[in-house]
CSV table of C-alpha atoms in Angstrom, one decimal:
chain,number,residue,atom,x,y,z
A,20,UNK,CA,47.7,18.2,-3.7
A,21,UNK,CA,51.3,17.3,-4.4
A,22,UNK,CA,52.0,15.6,-7.7
A,23,UNK,CA,53.5,12.1,-7.1
A,24,UNK,CA,55.5,10.7,-9.9
A,25,UNK,CA,57.0,7.2,-10.1
A,26,UNK,CA,60.4,7.1,-11.9
A,27,UNK,CA,61.8,3.9,-13.3
A,28,UNK,CA,65.4,4.0,-14.4
A,29,UNK,CA,66.3,1.4,-17.0
A,30,UNK,CA,68.7,0.8,-19.9
A,31,UNK,CA,69.6,-2.0,-22.2
A,32,UNK,CA,73.3,-2.1,-21.5
A,33,UNK,CA,73.5,-4.4,-18.5
A,34,UNK,CA,77.0,-6.0,-18.1
A,35,UNK,CA,75.8,-9.3,-16.9
A,36,UNK,CA,72.5,-9.7,-18.6
A,37,UNK,CA,72.2,-7.3,-21.6
A,38,UNK,CA,68.8,-6.5,-22.8
A,39,UNK,CA,67.1,-7.8,-19.7
A,40,UNK,CA,64.7,-4.8,-19.5
A,41,UNK,CA,62.9,-6.0,-22.6
A,42,UNK,CA,63.2,-9.7,-22.0
A,43,UNK,CA,59.6,-11.1,-22.3
A,44,UNK,CA,57.6,-13.4,-20.1
A,45,UNK,CA,54.4,-14.6,-21.6
A,46,UNK,CA,54.9,-12.0,-24.4
A,47,UNK,CA,55.3,-9.1,-21.9
A,48,UNK,CA,58.7,-7.5,-21.3
A,49,UNK,CA,60.0,-7.1,-17.8
A,50,UNK,CA,59.6,-3.4,-18.0
A,51,UNK,CA,55.9,-3.8,-19.0
A,52,UNK,CA,55.3,-6.2,-16.1
A,53,UNK,CA,56.8,-3.7,-13.7
A,54,UNK,CA,54.7,-0.8,-15.2
A,55,UNK,CA,51.6,-3.0,-14.8
A,56,UNK,CA,52.3,-3.4,-11.1
A,57,UNK,CA,53.3,0.2,-10.4
A,58,UNK,CA,50.0,1.3,-12.0
A,59,UNK,CA,48.2,-0.6,-9.1
A,60,UNK,CA,49.5,2.0,-6.6
A,61,UNK,CA,46.7,4.0,-4.9
A,62,UNK,CA,48.8,7.2,-4.8
A,63,UNK,CA,51.0,7.6,-7.9
A,64,UNK,CA,49.7,10.2,-10.4
A,65,UNK,CA,52.1,9.5,-13.2
A,66,UNK,CA,54.9,7.2,-14.3
A,67,UNK,CA,58.1,8.3,-16.2
A,68,UNK,CA,60.7,5.9,-17.5
A,69,UNK,CA,64.2,7.4,-17.5
A,70,UNK,CA,66.7,5.9,-19.9
A,71,UNK,CA,69.8,7.2,-21.6
A,72,UNK,CA,70.4,8.8,-24.9
A,73,UNK,CA,72.4,5.8,-26.1
A,74,UNK,CA,70.9,4.4,-29.3
A,75,UNK,CA,70.5,0.9,-27.9
A,76,UNK,CA,67.8,2.3,-25.7
A,77,UNK,CA,65.6,3.4,-28.6
A,78,UNK,CA,63.6,0.2,-28.1
A,79,UNK,CA,62.7,1.4,-24.6
A,80,UNK,CA,61.4,4.7,-25.9
A,81,UNK,CA,59.4,3.0,-28.6
A,82,UNK,CA,57.8,0.6,-26.1
A,83,UNK,CA,56.9,3.4,-23.7
A,84,UNK,CA,55.3,5.4,-26.6
A,85,UNK,CA,53.2,2.4,-27.5
A,86,UNK,CA,52.2,2.1,-23.8
A,87,UNK,CA,51.3,5.7,-23.4
A,88,UNK,CA,54.1,6.2,-20.8
A,89,UNK,CA,56.4,9.2,-20.8
A,90,UNK,CA,60.0,8.3,-21.6
A,91,UNK,CA,62.7,10.8,-20.6
A,92,UNK,CA,66.2,10.4,-22.0
A,93,UNK,CA,69.4,11.7,-20.4
A,94,UNK,CA,72.9,10.8,-19.4
A,95,UNK,CA,74.0,7.2,-19.3
A,96,UNK,CA,76.2,7.6,-16.2
A,97,UNK,CA,74.8,10.7,-14.4
A,98,UNK,CA,71.7,8.9,-13.1
A,99,UNK,CA,71.0,11.7,-10.5
A,100,UNK,CA,70.9,14.2,-13.4
A,101,UNK,CA,68.7,11.9,-15.5
A,102,UNK,CA,66.3,11.3,-12.6
A,103,UNK,CA,66.0,15.0,-11.8
A,104,UNK,CA,65.4,15.9,-15.5
A,105,UNK,CA,62.7,13.2,-15.7
A,106,UNK,CA,60.9,14.3,-12.5
A,107,UNK,CA,61.0,18.0,-13.5
A,108,UNK,CA,59.6,17.1,-16.9
A,109,UNK,CA,56.6,15.7,-15.1
A,110,UNK,CA,56.2,18.6,-12.8
A,111,UNK,CA,56.6,16.3,-9.8
A,112,UNK,CA,56.6,17.4,-6.2
A,113,UNK,CA,57.3,13.9,-4.9
A,114,UNK,CA,59.4,11.3,-6.6
A,115,UNK,CA,59.0,7.6,-6.1
A,116,UNK,CA,62.0,5.7,-7.3
A,117,UNK,CA,61.1,2.2,-8.5
A,118,UNK,CA,64.2,0.1,-9.4
A,119,UNK,CA,64.0,-1.2,-13.0
A,120,UNK,CA,65.5,-4.5,-12.1
A,121,UNK,CA,62.7,-5.4,-9.8
A,122,UNK,CA,59.8,-6.3,-12.1
A,123,UNK,CA,57.6,-7.8,-9.4
A,124,UNK,CA,57.8,-4.9,-6.9
A,125,UNK,CA,54.7,-5.1,-4.8
A,126,UNK,CA,52.5,-2.0,-5.1
A,127,UNK,CA,51.4,-2.4,-1.5
A,128,UNK,CA,55.0,-1.9,-0.4
A,129,UNK,CA,55.4,1.1,-2.7
A,130,UNK,CA,52.3,2.6,-1.1
A,131,UNK,CA,53.6,1.9,2.4
A,132,UNK,CA,56.5,4.2,1.8
A,133,UNK,CA,54.4,6.9,0.1
A,134,UNK,CA,51.8,6.8,2.9
A,135,UNK,CA,54.6,7.1,5.6
A,136,UNK,CA,56.0,10.1,3.8
A,137,UNK,CA,52.7,11.8,3.4
A,138,UNK,CA,51.4,11.1,6.9
A,139,UNK,CA,54.5,12.1,8.7
A,140,UNK,CA,55.3,15.2,6.6
A,141,UNK,CA,58.8,15.8,8.0
A,142,UNK,CA,61.0,13.4,6.0
A,143,UNK,CA,63.0,14.2,2.9
A,144,UNK,CA,63.1,10.5,1.9
A,145,UNK,CA,61.3,7.4,3.1
A,146,UNK,CA,62.6,4.1,1.7
A,147,UNK,CA,62.8,0.4,2.4
A,148,UNK,CA,66.2,-0.2,0.8
A,149,UNK,CA,68.7,1.4,3.2
A,150,UNK,CA,68.8,-1.8,5.3
A,151,UNK,CA,68.2,-5.3,3.9
A,152,UNK,CA,65.0,-6.7,5.4
A,153,UNK,CA,62.7,-7.1,2.4
A,154,UNK,CA,63.7,-9.3,-0.5
A,155,UNK,CA,65.7,-7.4,-3.1
A,156,UNK,CA,63.4,-6.4,-6.0
A,157,UNK,CA,60.9,-5.0,-3.5
A,158,UNK,CA,62.7,-1.7,-2.9
A,159,UNK,CA,61.4,1.8,-3.4
A,160,UNK,CA,62.1,5.3,-2.2
A,161,UNK,CA,59.6,8.2,-1.8
A,162,UNK,CA,61.3,11.6,-1.6
A,163,UNK,CA,60.9,15.3,-1.9
A,164,UNK,CA,62.0,16.5,-5.4
A,165,UNK,CA,63.1,19.8,-3.9
A,166,UNK,CA,65.4,18.0,-1.5
A,167,UNK,CA,66.7,15.7,-4.2
A,168,UNK,CA,67.4,18.7,-6.5
A,169,UNK,CA,69.4,20.3,-3.6
A,170,UNK,CA,71.4,17.1,-3.2
A,171,UNK,CA,72.3,17.0,-6.9
A,172,UNK,CA,73.6,20.5,-6.7
A,173,UNK,CA,75.9,19.6,-3.8
A,174,UNK,CA,78.0,17.0,-5.6
A,175,UNK,CA,79.7,16.6,-9.0
A,176,UNK,CA,81.3,13.3,-8.0
A,177,UNK,CA,80.4,10.8,-10.8
A,178,UNK,CA,80.7,7.8,-8.4
A,179,UNK,CA,78.0,9.4,-6.2
A,180,UNK,CA,75.8,10.7,-9.1
A,181,UNK,CA,75.6,7.3,-10.8
A,182,UNK,CA,73.6,6.1,-7.8
A,183,UNK,CA,70.7,8.5,-7.9
A,184,UNK,CA,69.6,9.5,-4.4
A,185,UNK,CA,72.9,8.3,-2.8
A,186,UNK,CA,74.1,11.7,-1.7
A,187,UNK,CA,70.7,12.5,-0.1
A,188,UNK,CA,70.7,9.1,1.8
A,189,UNK,CA,74.3,9.5,3.0
A,190,UNK,CA,74.0,12.9,4.5
A,191,UNK,CA,71.7,12.8,7.6
A,192,UNK,CA,73.2,16.1,8.6
A,193,UNK,CA,71.4,17.7,5.7
A,194,UNK,CA,68.4,15.5,5.0
A,195,UNK,CA,65.9,13.6,7.2
A,196,UNK,CA,65.5,10.0,6.0
A,197,UNK,CA,64.0,6.8,7.4
A,198,UNK,CA,64.1,3.2,6.4
A,199,UNK,CA,60.9,1.1,6.7
A,200,UNK,CA,61.8,-2.5,7.8
A,201,UNK,CA,59.9,-5.6,7.0
A,202,UNK,CA,58.0,-7.4,9.7
A,203,UNK,CA,57.4,-11.0,10.3
A,204,UNK,CA,56.9,-13.1,7.2
A,205,UNK,CA,58.1,-10.4,4.8
A,206,UNK,CA,61.4,-10.1,6.5
A,207,UNK,CA,63.3,-12.3,4.0
A,208,UNK,CA,66.5,-10.6,2.8
A,209,UNK,CA,67.7,-14.1,1.9
A,210,UNK,CA,65.3,-14.0,-1.2
A,211,UNK,CA,66.4,-12.2,-4.3
A,212,UNK,CA,63.8,-11.0,-6.7
A,213,UNK,CA,65.8,-8.5,-8.7
A,214,UNK,CA,67.1,-9.4,-12.1
A,215,UNK,CA,70.9,-9.2,-12.6
A,216,UNK,CA,71.5,-12.6,-14.3
A,217,UNK,CA,69.7,-15.3,-16.3
A,218,UNK,CA,69.3,-17.2,-13.0
A,219,UNK,CA,67.3,-14.3,-11.6
A,220,UNK,CA,65.2,-14.1,-14.7
A,221,UNK,CA,64.3,-17.8,-14.5
A,222,UNK,CA,62.9,-17.3,-11.0
A,223,UNK,CA,60.8,-14.3,-12.1
A,224,UNK,CA,59.6,-16.2,-15.1
A,225,UNK,CA,58.5,-19.2,-12.9
A,226,UNK,CA,56.6,-16.8,-10.5
A,227,UNK,CA,54.8,-14.9,-13.3
A,228,UNK,CA,53.8,-18.2,-15.0
A,229,UNK,CA,52.6,-19.7,-11.7
A,230,UNK,CA,50.2,-16.8,-11.1
A,231,UNK,CA,49.2,-16.0,-14.7
A,232,UNK,CA,47.0,-14.4,-15.8
A,233,UNK,CA,47.0,-12.5,-12.5
A,234,UNK,CA,49.4,-9.6,-12.1
A,235,UNK,CA,48.3,-8.4,-8.7
A,236,UNK,CA,49.9,-11.1,-6.6
A,237,UNK,CA,51.6,-9.9,-3.4
A,238,UNK,CA,55.0,-10.5,-1.9
A,239,UNK,CA,53.4,-12.8,0.6
A,240,UNK,CA,52.1,-15.0,-2.1
A,241,UNK,CA,55.4,-15.0,-3.9
A,242,UNK,CA,57.2,-16.1,-0.7
A,243,UNK,CA,54.6,-18.9,-0.3
A,244,UNK,CA,55.4,-20.1,-3.8
A,245,UNK,CA,59.1,-20.0,-3.3
A,246,UNK,CA,59.0,-21.7,0.1
A,247,UNK,CA,57.1,-24.5,-1.7
A,248,UNK,CA,59.8,-24.6,-4.3
A,249,UNK,CA,63.0,-24.3,-2.3
A,250,UNK,CA,65.4,-25.4,-5.1
A,251,UNK,CA,64.1,-22.6,-7.3
A,252,UNK,CA,64.4,-20.1,-4.5
A,253,UNK,CA,68.0,-21.0,-3.9
A,254,UNK,CA,69.0,-21.1,-7.6
A,255,UNK,CA,70.3,-17.5,-7.7
A,256,UNK,CA,71.9,-17.3,-4.2
A,257,UNK,CA,75.4,-17.3,-5.7
A,258,UNK,CA,74.9,-14.1,-7.6
A,259,UNK,CA,76.9,-11.1,-6.5
A,260,UNK,CA,74.6,-8.2,-5.5
A,261,UNK,CA,76.8,-5.1,-6.1
A,262,UNK,CA,74.2,-2.7,-4.6
A,263,UNK,CA,74.7,-4.3,-1.1
A,264,UNK,CA,77.7,-2.1,-0.4
A,265,UNK,CA,75.3,0.9,-0.1
A,266,UNK,CA,73.1,-0.8,2.5
A,267,UNK,CA,73.4,-1.0,6.3
A,268,UNK,CA,73.7,-4.5,7.7
């Protein structure tokens, strides 16, 4: 059986919300909340947190050690190189990128991408982030580590490498990829559940506290809560989402 490893790339040096990774809700940092949810996946064999060698990320390594989670440290800016090093250190055949700024990522959606990848067997990457249909913060990618390694060897452009799997996603002539789109109720790209600013954090905090002590609530339940609290849901709509330039519309 192939080894499936989830990789979470995080660092403390956010420009707009420094230290957000370790910002606590009910005593649990955002990284811990995300790890708790990723552990609910039915298919992931291991989790690796990939951060940089910068000293301000020591707190992340210490937290992971206390959680029994492997922490790999590499380049601050060469995210593709850091990801590859982390996945190879785990002996992974299949990588599952979980974005560190989405602490409430639904394990059901993560598993949907993994299952599509496994059941089809022909894709190099299966994701739900290449076109905006799901709320942000619910994105993941399942990909062949072999194909990803090949993609990292084809480019030395720092502007490409800082975005992880970007080269692989942007070259359909070399790699086979597919985007899973949200259906029905979950098709809510107007909702933002990633944490770039304090406004975003306040929404995540309200959601976590509403469902506490549960940590297995679904995206569907989150949307019901936000639809019942429309002012809260709209409170971060003004935030610039820089990653949107890499999505199809």
